[in-house]
PDB file of C-alpha atoms in Angstrom:
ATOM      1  CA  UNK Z   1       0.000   0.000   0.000  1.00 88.00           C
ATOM      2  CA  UNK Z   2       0.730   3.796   0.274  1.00 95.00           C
ATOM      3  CA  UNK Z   3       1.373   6.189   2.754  1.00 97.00           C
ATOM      4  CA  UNK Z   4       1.432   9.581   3.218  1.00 97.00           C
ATOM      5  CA  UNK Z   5       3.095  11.493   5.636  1.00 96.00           C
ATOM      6  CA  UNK Z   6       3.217  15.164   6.504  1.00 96.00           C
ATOM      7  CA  UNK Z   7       4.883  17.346   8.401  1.00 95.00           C
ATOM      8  CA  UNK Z   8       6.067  20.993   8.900  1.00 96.00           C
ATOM      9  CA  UNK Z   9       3.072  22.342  10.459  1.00 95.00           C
ATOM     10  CA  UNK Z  10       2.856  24.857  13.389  1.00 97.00           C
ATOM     11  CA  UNK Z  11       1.737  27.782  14.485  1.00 98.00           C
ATOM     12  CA  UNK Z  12       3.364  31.267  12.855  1.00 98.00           C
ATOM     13  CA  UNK Z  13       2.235  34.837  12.879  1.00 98.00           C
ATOM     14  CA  UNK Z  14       0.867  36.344  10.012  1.00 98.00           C
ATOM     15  CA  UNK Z  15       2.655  37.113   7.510  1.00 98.00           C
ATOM     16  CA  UNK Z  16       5.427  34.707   8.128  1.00 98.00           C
ATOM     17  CA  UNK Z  17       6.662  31.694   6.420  1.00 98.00           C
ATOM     18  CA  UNK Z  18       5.993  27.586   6.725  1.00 98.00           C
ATOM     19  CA  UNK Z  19       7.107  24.589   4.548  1.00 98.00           C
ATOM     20  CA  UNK Z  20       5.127  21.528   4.760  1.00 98.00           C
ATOM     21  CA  UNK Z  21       6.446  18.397   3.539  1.00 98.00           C
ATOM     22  CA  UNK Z  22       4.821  15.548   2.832  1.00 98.00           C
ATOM     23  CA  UNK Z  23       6.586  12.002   2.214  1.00 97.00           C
ATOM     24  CA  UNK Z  24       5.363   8.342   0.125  1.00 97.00           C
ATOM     25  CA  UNK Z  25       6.409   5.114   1.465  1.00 96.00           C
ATOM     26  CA  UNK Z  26       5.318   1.616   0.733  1.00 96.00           C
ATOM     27  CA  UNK Z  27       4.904  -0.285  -1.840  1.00 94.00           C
ATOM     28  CA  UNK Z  28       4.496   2.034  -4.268  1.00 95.00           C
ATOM     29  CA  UNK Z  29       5.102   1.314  -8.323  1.00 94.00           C
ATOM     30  CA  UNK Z  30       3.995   4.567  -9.639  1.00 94.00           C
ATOM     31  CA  UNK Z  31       3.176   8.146  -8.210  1.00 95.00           C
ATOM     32  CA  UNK Z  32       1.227  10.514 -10.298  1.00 95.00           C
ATOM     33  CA  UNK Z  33      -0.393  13.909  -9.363  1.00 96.00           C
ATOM     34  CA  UNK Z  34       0.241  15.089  -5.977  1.00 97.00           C
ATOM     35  CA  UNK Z  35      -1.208  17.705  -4.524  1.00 98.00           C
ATOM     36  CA  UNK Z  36      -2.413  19.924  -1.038  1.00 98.00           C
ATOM     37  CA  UNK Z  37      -5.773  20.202   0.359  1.00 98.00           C
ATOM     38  CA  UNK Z  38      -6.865  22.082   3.483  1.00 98.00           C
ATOM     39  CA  UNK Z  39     -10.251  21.767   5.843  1.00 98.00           C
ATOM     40  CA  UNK Z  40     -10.978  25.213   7.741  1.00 97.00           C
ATOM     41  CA  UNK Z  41     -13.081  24.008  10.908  1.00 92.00           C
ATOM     42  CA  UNK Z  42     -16.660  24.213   9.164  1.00 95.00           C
ATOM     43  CA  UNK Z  43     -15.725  24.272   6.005  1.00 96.00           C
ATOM     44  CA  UNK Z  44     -14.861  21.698   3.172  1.00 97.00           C
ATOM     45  CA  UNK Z  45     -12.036  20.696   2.271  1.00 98.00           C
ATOM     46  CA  UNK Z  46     -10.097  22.450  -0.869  1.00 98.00           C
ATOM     47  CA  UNK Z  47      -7.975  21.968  -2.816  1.00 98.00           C
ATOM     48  CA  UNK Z  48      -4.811  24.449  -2.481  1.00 98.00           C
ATOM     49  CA  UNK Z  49      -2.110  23.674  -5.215  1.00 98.00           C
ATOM     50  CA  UNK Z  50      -1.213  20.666  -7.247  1.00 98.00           C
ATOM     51  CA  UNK Z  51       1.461  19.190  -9.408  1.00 98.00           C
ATOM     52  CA  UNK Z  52       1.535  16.505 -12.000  1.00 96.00           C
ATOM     53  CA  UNK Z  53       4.494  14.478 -12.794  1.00 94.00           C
ATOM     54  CA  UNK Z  54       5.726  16.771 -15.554  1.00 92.00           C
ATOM     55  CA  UNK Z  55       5.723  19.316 -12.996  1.00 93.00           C
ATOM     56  CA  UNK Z  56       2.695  21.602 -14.127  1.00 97.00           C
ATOM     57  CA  UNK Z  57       0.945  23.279 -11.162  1.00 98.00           C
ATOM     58  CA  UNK Z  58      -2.363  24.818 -10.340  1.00 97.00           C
ATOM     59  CA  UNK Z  59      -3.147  27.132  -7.219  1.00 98.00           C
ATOM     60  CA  UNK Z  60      -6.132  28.127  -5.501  1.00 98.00           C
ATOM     61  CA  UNK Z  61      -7.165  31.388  -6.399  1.00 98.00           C
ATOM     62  CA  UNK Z  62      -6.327  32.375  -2.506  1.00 97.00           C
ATOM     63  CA  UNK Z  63      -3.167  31.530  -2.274  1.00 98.00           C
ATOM     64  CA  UNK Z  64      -1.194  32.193  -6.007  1.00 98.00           C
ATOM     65  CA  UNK Z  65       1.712  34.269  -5.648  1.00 98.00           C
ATOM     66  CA  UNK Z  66       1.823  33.028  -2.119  1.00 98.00           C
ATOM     67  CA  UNK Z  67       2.523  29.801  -1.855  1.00 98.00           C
ATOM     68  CA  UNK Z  68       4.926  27.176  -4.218  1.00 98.00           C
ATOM     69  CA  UNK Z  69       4.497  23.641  -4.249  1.00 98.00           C
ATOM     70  CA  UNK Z  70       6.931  21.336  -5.724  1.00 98.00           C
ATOM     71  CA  UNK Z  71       8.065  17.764  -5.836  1.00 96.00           C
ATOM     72  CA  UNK Z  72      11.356  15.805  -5.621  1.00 95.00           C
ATOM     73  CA  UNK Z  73      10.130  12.640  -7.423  1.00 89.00           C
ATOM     74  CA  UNK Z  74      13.260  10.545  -6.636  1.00 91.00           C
ATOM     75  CA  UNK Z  75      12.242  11.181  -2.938  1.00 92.00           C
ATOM     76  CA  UNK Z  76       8.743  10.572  -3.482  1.00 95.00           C
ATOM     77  CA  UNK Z  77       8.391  13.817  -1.684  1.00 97.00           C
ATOM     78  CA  UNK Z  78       6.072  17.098  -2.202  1.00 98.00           C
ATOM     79  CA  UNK Z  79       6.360  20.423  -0.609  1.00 98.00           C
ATOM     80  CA  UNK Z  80       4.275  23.427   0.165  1.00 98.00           C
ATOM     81  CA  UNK Z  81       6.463  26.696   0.139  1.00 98.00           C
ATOM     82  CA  UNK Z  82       3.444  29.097   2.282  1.00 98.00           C
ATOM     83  CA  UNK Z  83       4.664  32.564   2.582  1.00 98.00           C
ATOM     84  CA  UNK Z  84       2.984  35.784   3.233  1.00 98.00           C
ATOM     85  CA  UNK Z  85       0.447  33.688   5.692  1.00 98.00           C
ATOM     86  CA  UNK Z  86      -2.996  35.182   6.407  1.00 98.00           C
ATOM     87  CA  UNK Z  87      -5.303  34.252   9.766  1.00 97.00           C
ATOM     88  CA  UNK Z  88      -7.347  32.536   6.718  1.00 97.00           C
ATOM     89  CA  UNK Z  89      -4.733  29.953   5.885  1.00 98.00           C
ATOM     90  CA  UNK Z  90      -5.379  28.548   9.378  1.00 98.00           C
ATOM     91  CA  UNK Z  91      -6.596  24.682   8.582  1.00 98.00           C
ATOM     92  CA  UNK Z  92      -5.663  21.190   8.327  1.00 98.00           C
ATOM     93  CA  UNK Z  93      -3.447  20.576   5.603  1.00 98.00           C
ATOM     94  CA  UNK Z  94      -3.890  16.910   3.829  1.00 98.00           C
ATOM     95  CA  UNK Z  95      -1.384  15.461   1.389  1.00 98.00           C
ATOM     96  CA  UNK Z  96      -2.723  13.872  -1.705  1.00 98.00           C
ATOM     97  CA  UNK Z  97      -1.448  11.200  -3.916  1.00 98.00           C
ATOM     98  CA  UNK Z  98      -2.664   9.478  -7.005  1.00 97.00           C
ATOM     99  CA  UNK Z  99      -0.584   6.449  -6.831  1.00 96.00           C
ATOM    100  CA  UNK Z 100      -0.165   2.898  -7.768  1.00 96.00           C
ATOM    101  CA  UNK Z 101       0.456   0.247  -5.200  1.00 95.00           C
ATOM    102  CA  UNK Z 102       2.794  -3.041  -6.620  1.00 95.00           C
ATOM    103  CA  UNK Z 103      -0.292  -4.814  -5.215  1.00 93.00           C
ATOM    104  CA  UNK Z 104      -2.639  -3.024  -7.417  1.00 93.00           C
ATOM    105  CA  UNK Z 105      -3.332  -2.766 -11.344  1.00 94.00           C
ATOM    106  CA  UNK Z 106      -4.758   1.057 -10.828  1.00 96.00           C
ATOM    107  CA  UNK Z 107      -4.027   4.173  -9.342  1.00 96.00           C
ATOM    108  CA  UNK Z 108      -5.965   4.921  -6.355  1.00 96.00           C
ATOM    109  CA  UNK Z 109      -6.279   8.208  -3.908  1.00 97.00           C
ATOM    110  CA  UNK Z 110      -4.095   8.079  -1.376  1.00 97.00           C
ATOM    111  CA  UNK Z 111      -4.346  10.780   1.550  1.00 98.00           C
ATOM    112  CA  UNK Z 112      -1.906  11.916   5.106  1.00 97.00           C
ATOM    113  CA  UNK Z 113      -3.358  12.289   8.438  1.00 97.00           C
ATOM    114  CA  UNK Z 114      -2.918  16.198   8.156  1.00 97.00           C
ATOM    115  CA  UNK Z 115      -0.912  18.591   9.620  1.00 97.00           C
ATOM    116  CA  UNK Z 116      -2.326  21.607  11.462  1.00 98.00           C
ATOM    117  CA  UNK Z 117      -1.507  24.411  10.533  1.00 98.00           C
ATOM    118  CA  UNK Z 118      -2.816  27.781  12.394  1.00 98.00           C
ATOM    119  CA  UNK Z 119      -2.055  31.525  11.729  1.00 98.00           C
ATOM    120  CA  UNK Z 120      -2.233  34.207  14.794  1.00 97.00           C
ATOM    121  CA  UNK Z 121      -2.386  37.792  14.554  1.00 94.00           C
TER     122      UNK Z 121
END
């Protein structure tokens, strides 16, 4: 199977800097888009910037110019530059994977535990 884990969270003043990382392990045979989500208490969960194997990215509206994701693929690895932080940004952030398992003849979502990360004025 896959696993996802993140890490890099925290609390930071706004207007200050985080990097969240998030790692794959396990039996993994192929990774394909990876990407960050993040669930505001009461709200859904959205998506906040993803990256595809060739390294094409898309942002939330709410964060571009703000925030840089990017992947080291030999690590397995994706990161989540966040600077300029707003009280706003304060969620859970999820890691997301669309991998493929040895085990497994598709790709399948995978998703971390989430990190918490929360913004103070």
């Amino acid at each position: 199977q896959v696993q996802l884990v993140e890490s890099g969270g925290g609390l930071v003043q706004a207007g200050g800097s985080l990097r969240l990382s998030c790692a794959a392990s396990g039996s993994i045979a192929s990774i394909n888009a990876m990407a960050w989500y993040r669930q505001a208490p009461g709200k859904q969960r959205e998506l906040v910037a993803a990256i595809t194997t060739g390294e094409n990215t898309n942002y939330a509206d709410s964060v571009k110019g703000r925030f840089t994701i990017s992947r080291d693929s030999a690590k397995m690895t994706v990161y989540l530059q966040m600077n300029i932080l707003k009280l706003e940004d304060t969620a859970v952030y999820y890691c997301h994977a669309v991998a493929r398992a040895y085990t497994d003849y598709t790709f399948n979502d995978y998703w971390g535990q989430g990190t918490q990360v929360t913004i103070s004025s």
